[in-house]
Coordinates of C-alpha atoms in Angstrom, one line a residue:
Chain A
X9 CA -57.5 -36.1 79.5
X10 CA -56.1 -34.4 76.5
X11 CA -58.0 -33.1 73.6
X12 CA -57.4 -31.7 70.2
X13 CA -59.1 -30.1 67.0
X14 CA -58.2 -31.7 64.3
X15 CA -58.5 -30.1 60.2
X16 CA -61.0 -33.0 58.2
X17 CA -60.2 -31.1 55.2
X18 CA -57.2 -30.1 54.5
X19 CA -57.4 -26.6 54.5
X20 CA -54.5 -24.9 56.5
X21 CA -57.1 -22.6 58.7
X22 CA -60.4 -21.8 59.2
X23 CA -63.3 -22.2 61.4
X24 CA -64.6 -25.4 59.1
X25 CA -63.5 -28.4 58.2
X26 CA -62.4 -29.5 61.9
X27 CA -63.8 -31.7 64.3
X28 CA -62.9 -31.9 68.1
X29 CA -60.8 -35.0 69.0
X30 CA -59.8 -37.4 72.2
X31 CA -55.2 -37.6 72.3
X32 CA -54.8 -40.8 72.8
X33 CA -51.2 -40.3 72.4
X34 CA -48.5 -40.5 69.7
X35 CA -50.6 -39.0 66.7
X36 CA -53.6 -41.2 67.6
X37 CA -56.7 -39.5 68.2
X38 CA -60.9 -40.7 68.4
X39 CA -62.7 -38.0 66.9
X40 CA -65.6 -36.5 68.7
X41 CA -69.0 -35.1 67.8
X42 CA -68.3 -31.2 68.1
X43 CA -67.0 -28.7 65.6
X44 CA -63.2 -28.3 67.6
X45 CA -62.6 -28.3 71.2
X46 CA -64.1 -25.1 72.2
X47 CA -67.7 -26.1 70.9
X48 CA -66.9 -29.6 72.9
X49 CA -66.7 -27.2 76.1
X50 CA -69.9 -25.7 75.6
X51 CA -72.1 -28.7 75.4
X52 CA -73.8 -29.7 79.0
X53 CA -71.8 -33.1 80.3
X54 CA -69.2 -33.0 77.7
X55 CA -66.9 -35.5 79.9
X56 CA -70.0 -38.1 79.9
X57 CA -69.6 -37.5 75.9
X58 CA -66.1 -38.3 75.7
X59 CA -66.7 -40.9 77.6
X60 CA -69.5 -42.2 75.9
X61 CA -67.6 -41.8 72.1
X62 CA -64.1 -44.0 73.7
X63 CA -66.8 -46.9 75.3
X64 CA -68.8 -47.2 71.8
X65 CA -64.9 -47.1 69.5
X66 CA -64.1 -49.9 72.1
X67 CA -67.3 -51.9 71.4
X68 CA -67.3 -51.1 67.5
X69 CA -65.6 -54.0 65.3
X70 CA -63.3 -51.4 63.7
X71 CA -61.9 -48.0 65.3
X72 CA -62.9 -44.4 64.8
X73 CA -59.4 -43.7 66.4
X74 CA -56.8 -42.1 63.8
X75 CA -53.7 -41.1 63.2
X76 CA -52.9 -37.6 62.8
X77 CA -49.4 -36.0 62.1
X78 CA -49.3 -32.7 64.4
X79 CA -49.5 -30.5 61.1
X80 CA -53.3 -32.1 61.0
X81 CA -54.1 -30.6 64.3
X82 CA -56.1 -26.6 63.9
X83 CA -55.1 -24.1 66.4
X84 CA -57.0 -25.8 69.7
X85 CA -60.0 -23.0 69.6
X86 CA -60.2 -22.1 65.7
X87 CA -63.4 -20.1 67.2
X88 CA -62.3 -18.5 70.4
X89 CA -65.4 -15.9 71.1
X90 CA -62.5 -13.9 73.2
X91 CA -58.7 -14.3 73.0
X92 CA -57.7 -11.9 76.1
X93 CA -53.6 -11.4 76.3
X94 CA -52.1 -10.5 79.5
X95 CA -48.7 -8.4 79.7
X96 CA -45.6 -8.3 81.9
X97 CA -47.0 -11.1 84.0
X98 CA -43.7 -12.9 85.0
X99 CA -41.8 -11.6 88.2
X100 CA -38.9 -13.0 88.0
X101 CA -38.4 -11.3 84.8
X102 CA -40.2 -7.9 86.0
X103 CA -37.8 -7.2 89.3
X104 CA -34.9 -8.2 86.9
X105 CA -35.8 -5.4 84.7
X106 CA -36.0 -3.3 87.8
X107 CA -39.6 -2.5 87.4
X108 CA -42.3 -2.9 90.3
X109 CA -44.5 -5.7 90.5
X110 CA -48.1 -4.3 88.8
X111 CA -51.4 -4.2 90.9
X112 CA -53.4 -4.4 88.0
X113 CA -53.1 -7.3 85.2
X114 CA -52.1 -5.3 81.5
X115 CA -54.7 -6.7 79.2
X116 CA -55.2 -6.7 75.3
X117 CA -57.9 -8.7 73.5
X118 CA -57.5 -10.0 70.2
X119 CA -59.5 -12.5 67.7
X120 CA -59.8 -15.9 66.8
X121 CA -58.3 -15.2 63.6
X122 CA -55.3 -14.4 65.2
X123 CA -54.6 -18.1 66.0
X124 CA -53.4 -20.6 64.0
X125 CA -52.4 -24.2 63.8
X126 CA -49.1 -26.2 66.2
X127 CA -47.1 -27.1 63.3
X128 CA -48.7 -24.6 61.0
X129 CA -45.8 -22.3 58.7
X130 CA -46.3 -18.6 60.2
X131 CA -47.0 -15.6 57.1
X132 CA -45.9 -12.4 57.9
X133 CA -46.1 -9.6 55.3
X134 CA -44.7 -6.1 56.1
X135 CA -42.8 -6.3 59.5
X136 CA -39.3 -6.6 59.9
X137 CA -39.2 -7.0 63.4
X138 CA -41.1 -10.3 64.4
X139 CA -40.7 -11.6 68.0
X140 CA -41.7 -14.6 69.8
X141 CA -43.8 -14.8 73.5
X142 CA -43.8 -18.1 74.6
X143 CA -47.1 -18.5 76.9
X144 CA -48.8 -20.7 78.5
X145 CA -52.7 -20.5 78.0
X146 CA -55.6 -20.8 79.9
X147 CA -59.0 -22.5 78.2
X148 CA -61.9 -21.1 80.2
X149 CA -64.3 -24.1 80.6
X150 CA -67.8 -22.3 82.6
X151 CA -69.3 -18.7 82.1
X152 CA -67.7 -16.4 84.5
X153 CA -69.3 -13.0 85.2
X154 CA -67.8 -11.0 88.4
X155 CA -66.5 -14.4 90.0
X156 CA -64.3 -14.6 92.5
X157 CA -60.9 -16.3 92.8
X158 CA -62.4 -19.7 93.6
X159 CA -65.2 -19.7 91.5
X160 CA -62.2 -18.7 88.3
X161 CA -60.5 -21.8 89.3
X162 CA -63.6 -24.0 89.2
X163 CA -64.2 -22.1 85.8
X164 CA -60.9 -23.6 83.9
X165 CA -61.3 -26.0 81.1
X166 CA -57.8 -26.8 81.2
X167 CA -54.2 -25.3 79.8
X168 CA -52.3 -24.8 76.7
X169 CA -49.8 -23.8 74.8
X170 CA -49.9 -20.5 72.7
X171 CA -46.9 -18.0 70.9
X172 CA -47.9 -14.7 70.9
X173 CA -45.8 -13.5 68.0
X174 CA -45.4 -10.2 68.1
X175 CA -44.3 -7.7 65.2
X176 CA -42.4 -5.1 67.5
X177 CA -42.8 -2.4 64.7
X178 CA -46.6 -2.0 64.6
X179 CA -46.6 -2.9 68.3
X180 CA -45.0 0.3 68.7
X181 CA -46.1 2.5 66.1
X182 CA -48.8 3.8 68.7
X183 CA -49.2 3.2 72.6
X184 CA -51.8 0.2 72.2
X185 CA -50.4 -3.2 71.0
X186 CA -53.2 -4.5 69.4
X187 CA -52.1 -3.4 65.8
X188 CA -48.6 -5.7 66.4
X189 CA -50.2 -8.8 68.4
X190 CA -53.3 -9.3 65.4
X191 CA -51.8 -10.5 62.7
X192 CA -54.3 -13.5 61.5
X193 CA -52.5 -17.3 61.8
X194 CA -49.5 -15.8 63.9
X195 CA -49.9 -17.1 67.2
X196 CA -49.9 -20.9 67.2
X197 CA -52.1 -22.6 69.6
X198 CA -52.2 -26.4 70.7
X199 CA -51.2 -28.8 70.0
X200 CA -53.7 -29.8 72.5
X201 CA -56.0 -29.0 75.8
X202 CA -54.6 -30.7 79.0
X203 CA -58.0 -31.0 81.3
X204 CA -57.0 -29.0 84.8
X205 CA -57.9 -32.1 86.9
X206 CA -54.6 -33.8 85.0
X207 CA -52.5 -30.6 85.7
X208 CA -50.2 -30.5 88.4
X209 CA -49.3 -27.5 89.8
X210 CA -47.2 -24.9 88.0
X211 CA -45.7 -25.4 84.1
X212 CA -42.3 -25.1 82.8
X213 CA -42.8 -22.5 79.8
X214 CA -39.7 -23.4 77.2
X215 CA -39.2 -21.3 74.0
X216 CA -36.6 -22.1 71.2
X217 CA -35.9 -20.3 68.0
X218 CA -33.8 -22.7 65.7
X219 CA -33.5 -25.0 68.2
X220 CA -31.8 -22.3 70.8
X221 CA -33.7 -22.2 74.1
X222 CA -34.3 -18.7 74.3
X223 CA -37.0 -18.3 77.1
X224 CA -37.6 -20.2 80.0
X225 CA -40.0 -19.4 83.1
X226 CA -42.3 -21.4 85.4
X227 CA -45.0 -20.4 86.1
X228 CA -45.1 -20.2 89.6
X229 CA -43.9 -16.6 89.5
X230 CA -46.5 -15.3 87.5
X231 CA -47.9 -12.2 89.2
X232 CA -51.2 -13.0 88.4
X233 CA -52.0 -16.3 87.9
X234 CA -54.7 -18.2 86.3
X235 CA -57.6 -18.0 88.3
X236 CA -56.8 -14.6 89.4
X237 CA -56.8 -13.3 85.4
X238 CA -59.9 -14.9 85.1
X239 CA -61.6 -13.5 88.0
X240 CA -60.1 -10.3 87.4
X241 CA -61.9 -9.9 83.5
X242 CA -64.4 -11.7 84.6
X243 CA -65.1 -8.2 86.5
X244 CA -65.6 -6.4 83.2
X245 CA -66.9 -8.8 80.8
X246 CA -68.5 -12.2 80.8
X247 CA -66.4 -15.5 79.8
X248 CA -67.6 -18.4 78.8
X249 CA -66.7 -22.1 77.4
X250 CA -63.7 -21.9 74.8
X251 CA -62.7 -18.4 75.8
X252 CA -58.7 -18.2 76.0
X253 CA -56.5 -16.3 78.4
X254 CA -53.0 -15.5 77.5
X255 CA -50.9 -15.6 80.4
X256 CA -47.8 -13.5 79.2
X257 CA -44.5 -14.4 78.3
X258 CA -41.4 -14.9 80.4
X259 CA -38.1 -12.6 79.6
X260 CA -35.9 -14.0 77.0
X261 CA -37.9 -12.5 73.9
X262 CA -35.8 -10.8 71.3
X263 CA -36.6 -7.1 71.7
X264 CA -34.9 -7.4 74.8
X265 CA -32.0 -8.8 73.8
X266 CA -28.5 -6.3 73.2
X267 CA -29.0 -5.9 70.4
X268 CA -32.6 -7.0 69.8
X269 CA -32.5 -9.7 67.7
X270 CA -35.5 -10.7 65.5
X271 CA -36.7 -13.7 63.5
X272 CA -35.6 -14.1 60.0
X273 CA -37.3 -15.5 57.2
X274 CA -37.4 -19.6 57.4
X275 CA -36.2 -19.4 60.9
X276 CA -38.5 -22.2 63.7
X277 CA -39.6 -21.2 66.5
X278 CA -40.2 -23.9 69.2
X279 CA -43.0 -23.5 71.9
X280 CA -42.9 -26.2 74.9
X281 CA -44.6 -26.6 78.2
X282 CA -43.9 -29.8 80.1
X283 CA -47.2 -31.8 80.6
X284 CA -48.9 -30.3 77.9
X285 CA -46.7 -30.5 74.5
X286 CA -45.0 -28.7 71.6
X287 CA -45.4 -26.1 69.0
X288 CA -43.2 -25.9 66.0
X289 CA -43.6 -23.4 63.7
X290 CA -41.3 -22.1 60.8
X291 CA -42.3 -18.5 59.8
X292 CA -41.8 -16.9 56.4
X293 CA -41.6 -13.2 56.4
X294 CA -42.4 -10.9 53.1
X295 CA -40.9 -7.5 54.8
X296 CA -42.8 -5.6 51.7
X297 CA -46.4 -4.1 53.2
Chain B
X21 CA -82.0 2.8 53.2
X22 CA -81.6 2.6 57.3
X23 CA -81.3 -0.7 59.0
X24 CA -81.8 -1.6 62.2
X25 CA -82.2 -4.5 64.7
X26 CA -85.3 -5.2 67.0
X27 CA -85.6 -6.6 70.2
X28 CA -88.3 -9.3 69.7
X29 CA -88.3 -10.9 73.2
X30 CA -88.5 -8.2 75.4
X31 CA -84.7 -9.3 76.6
X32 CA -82.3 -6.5 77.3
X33 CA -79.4 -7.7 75.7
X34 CA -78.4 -10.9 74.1
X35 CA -77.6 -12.0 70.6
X36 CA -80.9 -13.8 70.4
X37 CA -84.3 -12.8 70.2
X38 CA -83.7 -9.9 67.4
X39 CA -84.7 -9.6 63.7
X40 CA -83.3 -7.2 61.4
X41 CA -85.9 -4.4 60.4
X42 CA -86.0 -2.1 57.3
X43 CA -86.1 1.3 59.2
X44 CA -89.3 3.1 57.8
X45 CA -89.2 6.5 59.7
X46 CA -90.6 7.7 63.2
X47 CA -91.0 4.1 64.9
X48 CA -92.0 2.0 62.1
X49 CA -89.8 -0.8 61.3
X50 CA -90.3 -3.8 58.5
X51 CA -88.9 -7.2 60.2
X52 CA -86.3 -8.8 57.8
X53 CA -85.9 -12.5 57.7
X54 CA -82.3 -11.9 59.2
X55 CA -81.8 -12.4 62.9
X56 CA -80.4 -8.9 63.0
X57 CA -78.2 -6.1 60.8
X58 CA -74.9 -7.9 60.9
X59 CA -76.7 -11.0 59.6
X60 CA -78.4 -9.3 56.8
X61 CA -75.5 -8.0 55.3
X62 CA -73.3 -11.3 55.6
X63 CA -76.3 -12.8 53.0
X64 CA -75.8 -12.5 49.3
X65 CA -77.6 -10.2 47.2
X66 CA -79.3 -8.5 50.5
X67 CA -80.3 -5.0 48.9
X68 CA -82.3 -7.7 46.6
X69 CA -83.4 -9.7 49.8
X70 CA -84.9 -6.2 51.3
X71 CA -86.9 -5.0 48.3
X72 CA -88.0 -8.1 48.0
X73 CA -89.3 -8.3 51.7
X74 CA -91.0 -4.5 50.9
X75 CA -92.8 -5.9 47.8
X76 CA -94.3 -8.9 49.6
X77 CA -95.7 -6.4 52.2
X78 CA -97.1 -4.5 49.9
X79 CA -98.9 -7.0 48.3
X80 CA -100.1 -8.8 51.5
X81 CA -103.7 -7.9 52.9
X82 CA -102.1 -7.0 56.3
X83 CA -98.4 -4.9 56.8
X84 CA -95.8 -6.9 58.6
X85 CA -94.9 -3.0 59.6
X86 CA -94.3 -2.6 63.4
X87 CA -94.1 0.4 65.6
X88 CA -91.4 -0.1 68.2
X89 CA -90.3 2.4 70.5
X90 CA -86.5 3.4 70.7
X91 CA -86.3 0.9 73.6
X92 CA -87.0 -1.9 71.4
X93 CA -83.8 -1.2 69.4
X94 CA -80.9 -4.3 70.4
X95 CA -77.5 -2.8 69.7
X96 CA -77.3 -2.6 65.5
X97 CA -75.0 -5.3 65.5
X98 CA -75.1 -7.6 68.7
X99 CA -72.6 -10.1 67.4
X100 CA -70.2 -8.6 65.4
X101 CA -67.1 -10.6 64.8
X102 CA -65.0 -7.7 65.2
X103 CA -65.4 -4.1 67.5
X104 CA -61.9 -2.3 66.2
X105 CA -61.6 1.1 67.9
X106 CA -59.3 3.6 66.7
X107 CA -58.6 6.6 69.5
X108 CA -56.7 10.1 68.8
X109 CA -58.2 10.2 65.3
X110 CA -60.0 14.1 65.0
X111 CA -57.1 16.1 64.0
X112 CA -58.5 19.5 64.8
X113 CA -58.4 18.2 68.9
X114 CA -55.5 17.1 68.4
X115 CA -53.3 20.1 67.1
X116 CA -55.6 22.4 69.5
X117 CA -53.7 19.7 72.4
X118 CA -50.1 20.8 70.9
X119 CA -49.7 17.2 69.8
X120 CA -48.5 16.0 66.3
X121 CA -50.7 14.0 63.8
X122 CA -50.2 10.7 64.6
X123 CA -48.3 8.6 61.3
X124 CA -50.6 5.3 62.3
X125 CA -53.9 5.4 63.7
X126 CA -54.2 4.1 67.3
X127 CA -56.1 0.9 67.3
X128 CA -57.4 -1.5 70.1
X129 CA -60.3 -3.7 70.0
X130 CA -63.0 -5.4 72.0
X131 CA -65.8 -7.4 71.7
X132 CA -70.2 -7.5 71.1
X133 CA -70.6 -7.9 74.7
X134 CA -69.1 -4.7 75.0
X135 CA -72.2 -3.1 72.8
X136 CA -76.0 -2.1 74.1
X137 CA -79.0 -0.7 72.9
X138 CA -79.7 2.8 71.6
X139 CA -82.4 3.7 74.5
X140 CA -80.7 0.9 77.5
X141 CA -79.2 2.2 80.6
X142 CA -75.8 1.5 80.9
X143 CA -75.1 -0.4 84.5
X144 CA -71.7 0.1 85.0
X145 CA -69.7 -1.8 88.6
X146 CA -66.9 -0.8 90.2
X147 CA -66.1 2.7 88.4
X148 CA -65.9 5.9 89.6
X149 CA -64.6 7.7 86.3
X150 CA -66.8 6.7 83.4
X151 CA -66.6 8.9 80.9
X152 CA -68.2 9.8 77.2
X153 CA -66.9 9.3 73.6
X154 CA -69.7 10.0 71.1
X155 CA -68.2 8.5 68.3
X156 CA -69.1 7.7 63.9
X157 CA -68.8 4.3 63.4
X158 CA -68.3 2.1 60.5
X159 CA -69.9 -1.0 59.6
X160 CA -68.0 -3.2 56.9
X161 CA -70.3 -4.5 54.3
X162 CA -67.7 -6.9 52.5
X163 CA -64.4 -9.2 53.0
X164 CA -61.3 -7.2 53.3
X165 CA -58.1 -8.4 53.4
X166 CA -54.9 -6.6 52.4
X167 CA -57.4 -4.3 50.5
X168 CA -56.5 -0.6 49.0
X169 CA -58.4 2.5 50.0
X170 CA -60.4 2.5 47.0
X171 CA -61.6 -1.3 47.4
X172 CA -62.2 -0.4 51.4
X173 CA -64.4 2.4 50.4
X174 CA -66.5 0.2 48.5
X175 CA -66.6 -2.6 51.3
X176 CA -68.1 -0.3 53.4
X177 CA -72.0 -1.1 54.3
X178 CA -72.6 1.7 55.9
X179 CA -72.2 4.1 59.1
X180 CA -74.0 4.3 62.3
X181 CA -73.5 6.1 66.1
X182 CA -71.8 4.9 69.1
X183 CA -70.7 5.9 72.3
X184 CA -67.3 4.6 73.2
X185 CA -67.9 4.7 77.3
X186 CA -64.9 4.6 79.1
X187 CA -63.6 3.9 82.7
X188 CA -61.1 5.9 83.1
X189 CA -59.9 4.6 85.9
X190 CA -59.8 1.1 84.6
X191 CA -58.4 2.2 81.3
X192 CA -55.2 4.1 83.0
X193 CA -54.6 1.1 85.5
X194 CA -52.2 -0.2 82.9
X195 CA -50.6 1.1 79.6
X196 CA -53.1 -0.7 77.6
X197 CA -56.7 0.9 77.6
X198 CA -59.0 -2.7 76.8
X199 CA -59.9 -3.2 80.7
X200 CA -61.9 0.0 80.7
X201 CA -63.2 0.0 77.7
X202 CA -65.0 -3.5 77.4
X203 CA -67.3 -3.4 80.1
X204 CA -70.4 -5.6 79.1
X205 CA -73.2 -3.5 77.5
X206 CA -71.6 0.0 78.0
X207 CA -71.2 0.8 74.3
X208 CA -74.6 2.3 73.2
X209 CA -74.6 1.3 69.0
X210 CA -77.6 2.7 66.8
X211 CA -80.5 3.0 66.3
X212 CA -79.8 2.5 62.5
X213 CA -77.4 1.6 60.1
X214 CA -77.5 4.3 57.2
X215 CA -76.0 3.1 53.8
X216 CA -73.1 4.0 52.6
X217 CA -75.0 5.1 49.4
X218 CA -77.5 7.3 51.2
X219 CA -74.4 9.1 53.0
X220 CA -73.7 12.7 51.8
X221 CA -70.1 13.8 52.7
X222 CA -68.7 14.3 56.0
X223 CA -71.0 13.9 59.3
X224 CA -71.3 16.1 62.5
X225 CA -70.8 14.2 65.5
X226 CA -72.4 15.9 68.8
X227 CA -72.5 14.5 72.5
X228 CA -75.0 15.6 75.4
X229 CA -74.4 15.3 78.8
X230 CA -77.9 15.8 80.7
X231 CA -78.7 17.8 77.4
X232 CA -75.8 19.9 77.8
X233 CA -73.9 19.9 74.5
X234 CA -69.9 18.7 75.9
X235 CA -68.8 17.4 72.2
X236 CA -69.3 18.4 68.6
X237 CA -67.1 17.4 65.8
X238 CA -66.8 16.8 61.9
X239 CA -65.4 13.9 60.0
X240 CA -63.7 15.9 58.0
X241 CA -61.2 16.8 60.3
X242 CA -60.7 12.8 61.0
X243 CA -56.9 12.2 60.6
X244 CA -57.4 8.8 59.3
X245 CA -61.0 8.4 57.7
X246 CA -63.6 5.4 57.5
X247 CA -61.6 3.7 54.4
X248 CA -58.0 4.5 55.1
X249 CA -58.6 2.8 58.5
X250 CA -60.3 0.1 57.0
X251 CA -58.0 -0.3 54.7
X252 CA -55.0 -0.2 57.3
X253 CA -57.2 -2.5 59.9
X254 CA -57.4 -5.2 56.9
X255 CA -53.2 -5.3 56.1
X256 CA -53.0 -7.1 59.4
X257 CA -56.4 -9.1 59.6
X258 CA -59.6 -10.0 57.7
X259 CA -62.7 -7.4 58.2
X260 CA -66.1 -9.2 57.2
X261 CA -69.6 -7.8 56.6
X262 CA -71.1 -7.1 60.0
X263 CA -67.5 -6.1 61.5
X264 CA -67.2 -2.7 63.5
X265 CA -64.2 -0.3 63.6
X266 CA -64.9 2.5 65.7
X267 CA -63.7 6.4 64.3
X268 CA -62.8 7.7 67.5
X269 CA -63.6 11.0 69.4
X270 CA -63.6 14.7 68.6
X271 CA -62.7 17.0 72.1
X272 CA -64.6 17.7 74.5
X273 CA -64.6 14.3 77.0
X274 CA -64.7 14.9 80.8
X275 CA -61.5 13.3 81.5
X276 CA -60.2 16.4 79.3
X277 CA -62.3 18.8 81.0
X278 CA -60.5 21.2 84.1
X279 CA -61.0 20.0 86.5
X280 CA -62.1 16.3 85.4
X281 CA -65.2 15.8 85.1
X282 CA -67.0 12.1 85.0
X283 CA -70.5 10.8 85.1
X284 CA -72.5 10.5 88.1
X285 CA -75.4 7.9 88.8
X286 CA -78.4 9.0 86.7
X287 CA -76.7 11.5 84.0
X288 CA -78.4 10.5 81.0
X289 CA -75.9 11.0 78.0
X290 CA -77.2 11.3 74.2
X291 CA -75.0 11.2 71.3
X292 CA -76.0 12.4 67.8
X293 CA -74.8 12.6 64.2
X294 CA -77.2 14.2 61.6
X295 CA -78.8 12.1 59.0
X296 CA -78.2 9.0 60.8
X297 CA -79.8 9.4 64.2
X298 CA -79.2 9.4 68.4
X299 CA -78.8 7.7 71.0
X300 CA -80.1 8.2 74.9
X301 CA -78.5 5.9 77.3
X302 CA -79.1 6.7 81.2
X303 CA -75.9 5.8 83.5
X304 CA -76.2 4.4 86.7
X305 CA -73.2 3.6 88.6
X306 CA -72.5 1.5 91.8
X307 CA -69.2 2.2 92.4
X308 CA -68.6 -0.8 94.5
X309 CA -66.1 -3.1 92.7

């Protein structure tokens, strides 16, 4: 199944004023009894209450199910208790560069602020050097403390699809990222949760800026993949239900580009993953700190 | 006035089962109808809220007034939204290393799990290279977003003592330092919150090993001080009352040290900063991943 968070009032972000939701495709969607997806995940038997909500719409006389244009939908975990990043995850794009493989996973953590809505317009204020990372992301669906590889897998909620734009210049000012990759309601997130027993096998990660494919990776050549990131923080520091995993981006972003080539104000970025859906976000960009 | 936060279910770590306390001096403590610091200072009006509380129990027949040991203590603020660390910040070790002051301050964050009590032993897996960082931290009192030095300043609630614990060797697997730094429960935070109105000046920052003094610092010497990197943290994303951002450490850690020098099972490591108080946190290490 697919699920969503969608806004109930209006207001562009925030941790309010959203309730979780069943895609029923299209922009139809039966709203459920939790806060947003992630607080769906943490309630005991949530697939019995899904279940439950679509068998009492289908025996109401009139339908809870709406319709919902995708600048309705939140970011997918408008709370996310931990928003962990992974870096220079793609092989493919690693031995093109020349580099080694990495034994360990690089890791950042960021905040739930950070996210923001599928179709939402992207602020920036005081960076001239804005990138896009298209990623595909990884909803962690159990509590996972020092759990192996199998137990990880059993662990995932599902997949989805996150940008983690980047603003090169205070990504670089120092040697840790954070400061570039925190920005609140940059890094779009949704437009909805695919459940892992509907996924099937690997994802084609697709990003576009002004309609101009621009990144493209499967991820099949991930170095570390999903249940191994999960397992492998789940070494350091517990996860639990509506936790989110970045899984990195493939190469194509413009930093790397001769010259690098950055995102200029009004300019859309497009995030796709096969299976899963689209984000579409324009991003307006006030260079003045 | 010194706040603090009490265990009050004999748990070791968690966000439940604590109250915020009106610290009284030795080990008497006033419980606050707050479920711990952070929480008290997100309410309205709370400086009203604990004279209030003080006046009731002076008029009652019997004190609410407990005695709790230092062990009693939960980490000051066991759910803070934010833990924001700033690293290379004490100039004075800095230009003593034959480095430059840096022109940003070097930021990377983590999360609450990553915090423990002032008195709890730190249990730390699969590290062989933990090391100390006796630290000043900040506690933000207000909303600040975008905000000016001089409006930082005033959003701050308060300072209080921390020990960034390290593992070295997880923190140098990769370029970014979060994997050995957010262990669960290896950040000792406490035992009180002083208020930024009761602070005089500058503080000295001291860390034991085994009672061996190994750091000792000033705040003066800070290259980028509580409201400059509060008011740098908040051009990027909102700080909120309860939030944590993390000063950084003066010389003196045993990664530093010739030759290196790390923690060994049962070291017991104290860290200190006049007028506000210390922490003793016993290490025990099973270096088995």
């Amino acid at each position: 199944m697919k699920l969503a968070t969608l806004r109930t009032d209006g207001r562009r972000t925030g941790r309010n004023g959203t309730t979780a939701a069943l895609a029923l495709g299209g922009d139809r969607y039966l709203p459920l009894p939790a806060a947003d997806a992630g607080a769906l995940l943490v309630a005991d038997g949530w697939r019995a209450l899904v279940q439950n909500a679509v068998a009492a719409d289908a025996a109401a006389p009139e339908s809870a199910v709406v319709a919902v244009p995708q600048s309705g939908l939140a970011p997918l975990l408008p709370a996310a208790g931990k928003v962990i990043c992974c870096g220079l995850n793609y092989g493919d794009h690693i031995q093109e560069m020349g580099r080694e493989l990495p034994a360990y996973p690089t890791l950042f953590a960021k905040y739930a602020d950070t996210l923001t809505g599928p179709a939402d317009t992207i602020q920036v204020h005081g960076s001239e050097r804005v990138d896009w990372e298209a990623e595909l992301a990884v909803v962690v669906g159990a509590e996972l403390f020092r759990a192996d590889e199998d137990e990880a897998q059993r662990g995932i909620a599902g997949f989805t699809v996150a940008n983690d734009v980047s603003m090169r210049d205070w990504q670089n000012r120092t040697l840790q990222w954070f400061q570039g990759k925190a920005f609140d309601a940059t890094t779009p997130l949704g437009p909805v949760l695919l459940t892992a027993d509907e996924a099937e096998g690997d994802f084609e990660v697709r990003g576009y800026v002004n309609g101009e494919l621009v990144q493209h990776g499967n991820t099949a050549t991930l170095v570390f993949g999903p249940a191994r990131l999960l397992s492998y923080i789940s070494q350091f520091t517990v996860l639990r239900p509506g936790d989110l995993v970045l899984t990195g981006t493939p190469g194509g972003v413009g930093m790397g580009m001769v010259p690098p080539r950055f995102l200029q104000d009004g300019d859309v970025i497009t995030t796709e993953i096969d299976g899963i859906g689209r984000l579409e976000n324009r991003i307006r960009i006030n260079t003045k700190e």
